[in-house]
Short mmCIF file of C-alpha atoms in Angstrom, two decimals:
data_model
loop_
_atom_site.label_atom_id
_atom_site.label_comp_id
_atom_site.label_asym_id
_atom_site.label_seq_id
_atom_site.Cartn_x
_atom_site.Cartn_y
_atom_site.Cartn_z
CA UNK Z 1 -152.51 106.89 -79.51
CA UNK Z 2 -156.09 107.91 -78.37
CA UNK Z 3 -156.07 105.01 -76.10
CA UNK Z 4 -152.70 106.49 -74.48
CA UNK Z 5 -154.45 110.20 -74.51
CA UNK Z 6 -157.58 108.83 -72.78
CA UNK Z 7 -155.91 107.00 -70.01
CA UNK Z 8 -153.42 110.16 -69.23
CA UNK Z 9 -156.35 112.24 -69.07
CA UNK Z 10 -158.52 110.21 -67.13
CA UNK Z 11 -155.48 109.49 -64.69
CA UNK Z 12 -155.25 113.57 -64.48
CA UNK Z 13 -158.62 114.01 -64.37
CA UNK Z 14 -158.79 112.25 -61.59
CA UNK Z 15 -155.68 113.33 -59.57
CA UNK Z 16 -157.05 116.97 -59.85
CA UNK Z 17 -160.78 116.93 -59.10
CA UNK Z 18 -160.60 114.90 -55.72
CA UNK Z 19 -158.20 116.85 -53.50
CA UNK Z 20 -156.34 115.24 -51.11
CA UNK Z 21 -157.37 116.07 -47.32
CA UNK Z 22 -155.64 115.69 -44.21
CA UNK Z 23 -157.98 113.55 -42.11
CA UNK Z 24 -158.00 113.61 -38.21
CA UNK Z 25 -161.01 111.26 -37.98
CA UNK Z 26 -160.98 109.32 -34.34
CA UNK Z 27 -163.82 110.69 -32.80
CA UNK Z 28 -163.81 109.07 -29.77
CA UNK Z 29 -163.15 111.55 -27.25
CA UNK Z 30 -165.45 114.14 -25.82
CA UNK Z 31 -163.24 117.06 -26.82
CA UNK Z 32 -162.87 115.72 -30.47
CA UNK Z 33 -167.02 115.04 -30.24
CA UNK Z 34 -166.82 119.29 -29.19
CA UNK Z 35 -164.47 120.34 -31.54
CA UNK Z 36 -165.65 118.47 -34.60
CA UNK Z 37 -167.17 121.49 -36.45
CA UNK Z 38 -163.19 123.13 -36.18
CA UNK Z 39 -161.41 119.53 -36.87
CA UNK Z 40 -163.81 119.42 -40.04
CA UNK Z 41 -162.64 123.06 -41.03
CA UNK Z 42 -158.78 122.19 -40.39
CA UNK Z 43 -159.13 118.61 -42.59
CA UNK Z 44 -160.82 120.79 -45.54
CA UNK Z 45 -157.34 121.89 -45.99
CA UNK Z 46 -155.48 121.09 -49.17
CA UNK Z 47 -152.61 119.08 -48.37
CA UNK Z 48 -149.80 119.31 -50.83
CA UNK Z 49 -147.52 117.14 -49.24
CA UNK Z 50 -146.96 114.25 -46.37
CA UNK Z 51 -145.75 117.28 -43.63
CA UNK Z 52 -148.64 119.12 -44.10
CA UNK Z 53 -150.96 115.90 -43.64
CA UNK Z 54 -149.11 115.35 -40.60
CA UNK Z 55 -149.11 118.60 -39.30
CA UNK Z 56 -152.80 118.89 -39.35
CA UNK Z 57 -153.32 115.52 -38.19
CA UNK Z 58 -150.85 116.24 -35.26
CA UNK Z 59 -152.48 119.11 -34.25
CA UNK Z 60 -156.12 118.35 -34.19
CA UNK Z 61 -155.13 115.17 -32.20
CA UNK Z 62 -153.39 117.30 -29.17
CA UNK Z 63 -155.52 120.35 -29.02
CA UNK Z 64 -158.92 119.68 -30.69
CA UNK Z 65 -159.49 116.12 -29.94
CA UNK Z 66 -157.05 115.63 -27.04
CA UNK Z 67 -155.96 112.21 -28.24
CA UNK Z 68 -152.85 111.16 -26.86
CA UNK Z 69 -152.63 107.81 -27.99
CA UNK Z 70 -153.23 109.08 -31.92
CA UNK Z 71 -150.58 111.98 -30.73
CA UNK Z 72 -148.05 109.05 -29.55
CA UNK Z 73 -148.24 107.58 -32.94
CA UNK Z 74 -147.55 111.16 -34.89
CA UNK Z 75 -144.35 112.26 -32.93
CA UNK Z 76 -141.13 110.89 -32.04
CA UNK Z 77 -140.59 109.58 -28.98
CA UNK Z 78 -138.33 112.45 -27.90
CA UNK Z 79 -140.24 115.09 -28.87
CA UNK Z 80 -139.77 118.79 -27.52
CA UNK Z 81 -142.73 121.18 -27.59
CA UNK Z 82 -142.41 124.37 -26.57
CA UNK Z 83 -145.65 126.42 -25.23
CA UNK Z 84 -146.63 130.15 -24.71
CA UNK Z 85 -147.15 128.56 -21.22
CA UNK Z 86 -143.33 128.73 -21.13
CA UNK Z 87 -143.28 124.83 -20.56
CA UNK Z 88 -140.67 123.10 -22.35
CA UNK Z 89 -142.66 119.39 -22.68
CA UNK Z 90 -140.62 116.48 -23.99
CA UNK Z 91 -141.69 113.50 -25.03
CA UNK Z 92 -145.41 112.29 -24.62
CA UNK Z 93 -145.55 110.39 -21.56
CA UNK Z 94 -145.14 113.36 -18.48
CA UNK Z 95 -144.92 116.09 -21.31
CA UNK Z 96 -147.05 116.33 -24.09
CA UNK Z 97 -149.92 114.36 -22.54
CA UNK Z 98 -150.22 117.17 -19.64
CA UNK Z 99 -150.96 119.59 -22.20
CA UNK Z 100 -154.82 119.49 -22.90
CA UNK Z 101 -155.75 118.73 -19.51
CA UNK Z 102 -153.77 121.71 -18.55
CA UNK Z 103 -155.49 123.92 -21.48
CA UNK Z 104 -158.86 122.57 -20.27
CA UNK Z 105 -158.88 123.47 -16.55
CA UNK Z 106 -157.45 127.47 -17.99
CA UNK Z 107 -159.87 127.60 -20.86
CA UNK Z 108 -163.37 125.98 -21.22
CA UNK Z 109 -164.20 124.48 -24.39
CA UNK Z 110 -160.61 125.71 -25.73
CA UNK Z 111 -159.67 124.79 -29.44
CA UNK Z 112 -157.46 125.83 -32.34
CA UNK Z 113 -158.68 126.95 -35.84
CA UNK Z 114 -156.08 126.30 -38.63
CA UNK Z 115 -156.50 129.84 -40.32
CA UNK Z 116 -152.71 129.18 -42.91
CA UNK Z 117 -150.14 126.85 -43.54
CA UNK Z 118 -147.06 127.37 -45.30
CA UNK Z 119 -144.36 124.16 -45.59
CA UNK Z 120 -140.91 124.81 -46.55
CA UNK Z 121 -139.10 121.18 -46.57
CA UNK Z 122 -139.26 119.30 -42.96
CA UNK Z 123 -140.82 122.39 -41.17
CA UNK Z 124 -144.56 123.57 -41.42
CA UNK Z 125 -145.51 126.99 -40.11
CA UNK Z 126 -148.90 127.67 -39.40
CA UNK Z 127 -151.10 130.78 -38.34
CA UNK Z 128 -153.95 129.76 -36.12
CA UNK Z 129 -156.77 130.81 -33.82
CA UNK Z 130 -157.09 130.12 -30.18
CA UNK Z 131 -160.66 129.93 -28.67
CA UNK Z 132 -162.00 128.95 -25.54
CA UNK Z 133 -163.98 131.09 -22.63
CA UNK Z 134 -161.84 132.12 -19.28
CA UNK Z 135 -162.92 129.82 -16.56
CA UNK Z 136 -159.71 129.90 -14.21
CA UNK Z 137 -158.02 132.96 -12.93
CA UNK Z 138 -155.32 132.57 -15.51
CA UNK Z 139 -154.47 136.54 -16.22
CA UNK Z 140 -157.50 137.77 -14.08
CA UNK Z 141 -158.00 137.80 -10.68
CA UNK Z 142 -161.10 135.13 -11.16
CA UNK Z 143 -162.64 133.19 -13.66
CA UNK Z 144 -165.34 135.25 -15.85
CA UNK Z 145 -166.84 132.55 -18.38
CA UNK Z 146 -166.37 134.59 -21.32
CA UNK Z 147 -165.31 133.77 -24.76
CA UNK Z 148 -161.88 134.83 -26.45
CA UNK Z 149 -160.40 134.93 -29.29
CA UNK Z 150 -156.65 135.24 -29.84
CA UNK Z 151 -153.98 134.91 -32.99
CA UNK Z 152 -150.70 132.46 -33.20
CA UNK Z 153 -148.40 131.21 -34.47
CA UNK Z 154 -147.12 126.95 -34.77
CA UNK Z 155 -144.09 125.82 -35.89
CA UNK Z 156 -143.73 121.92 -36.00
CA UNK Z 157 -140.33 120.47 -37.65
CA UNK Z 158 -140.91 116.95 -38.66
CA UNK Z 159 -137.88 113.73 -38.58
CA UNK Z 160 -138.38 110.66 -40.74
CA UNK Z 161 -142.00 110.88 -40.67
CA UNK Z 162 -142.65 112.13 -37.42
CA UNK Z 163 -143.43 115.25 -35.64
CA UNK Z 164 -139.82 116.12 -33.76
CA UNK Z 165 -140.38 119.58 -32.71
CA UNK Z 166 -143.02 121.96 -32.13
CA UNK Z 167 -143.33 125.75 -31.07
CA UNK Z 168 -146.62 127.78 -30.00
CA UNK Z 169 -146.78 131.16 -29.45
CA UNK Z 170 -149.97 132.89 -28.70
CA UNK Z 171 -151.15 136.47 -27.34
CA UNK Z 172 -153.01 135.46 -24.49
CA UNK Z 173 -152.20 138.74 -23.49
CA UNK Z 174 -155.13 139.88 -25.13
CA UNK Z 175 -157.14 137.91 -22.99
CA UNK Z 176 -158.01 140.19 -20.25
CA UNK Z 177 -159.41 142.62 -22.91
CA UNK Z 178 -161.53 139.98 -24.22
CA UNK Z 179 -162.98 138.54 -21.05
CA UNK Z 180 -163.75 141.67 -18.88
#
């Protein structure tokens, strides 16, 4: 019997102190090499179950690390993501692969903090944090090189697996404010 007590409270011991992380950990691109301090940050996150894990993989991939071939393998191959941008982007080849070069040539340095994440079965909705400084004249009438700082919202709904779906909105409306 103490044998039997030992082992179930090692096992438990065991399961609870080391915390299971989402890892994002391909560091090979420039923007992930940028980012890493924020991809870092988003990993620390507790992950409860396999859609959160993906989620936060996903996500640091496309918009923190820009990553498309780790992207390709966390999404199904007819994937619709929908951006504040009002682009509908489907699938990864000609849709979501556009997507950080696009975000880079609006926004200098841009990246997304993970600030919560709530999962409710296949679908994970998540607050976040856009940053980046305005160095196009996206909402002004030129570039100004300052920093923002604007509050979302991501939706992703996941199939067998896989990221299926995703939804951004953000109030880059605030920009202008910001960047003055």
């Amino acid at each position: 019997m103490k044998k039997i007590t030992l082992i179930t409270c090692l096992f438990f011991a065991m399961a609870f102190s080391s915390e299971i992380h989402a890892q994002y950990t391909t560091m090979n691109t420039e923007a992930a090499k940028r980012n890493e301090e924020v991809i870092k940050k988003n990993n620390s996150m507790g992950i409860a179950n396999a859609n959160r894990k993906l989620a936060t993989e996903f996500l640091n991939a496309l918009l923190n690390a820009r990553d498309i071939p780790y992207v390709a393998t966390k999404v199904t191959p007819d994937i619709v993501f929908r951006t504040s941008f009002g682009s509908v982007l489907t699938g990864v080849e000609g849709g979501l692969e556009k997507l950080p070069g696009a975000l880079d040539k609006i926004f200098e340095g841009f990246n997304v903090e993970f600030d919560d994440m709530v999962v409710e079965g296949n679908k994970v909705f998540l607050k976040v944090i856009f940053r980046g400084k305005h160095s196009s004249a996206y909402l002004m009438p030129t570039a100004t090189g300052k920093p923002f700082k604007v509050d979302g919202f991501i939706r992703l709904i996941m199939t067998d697996g896989k990221v299926s779906q995703g939804f951004v909105v953000a109030d880059f409306a605030q920009i202008p404010n910001q960047v003055k």
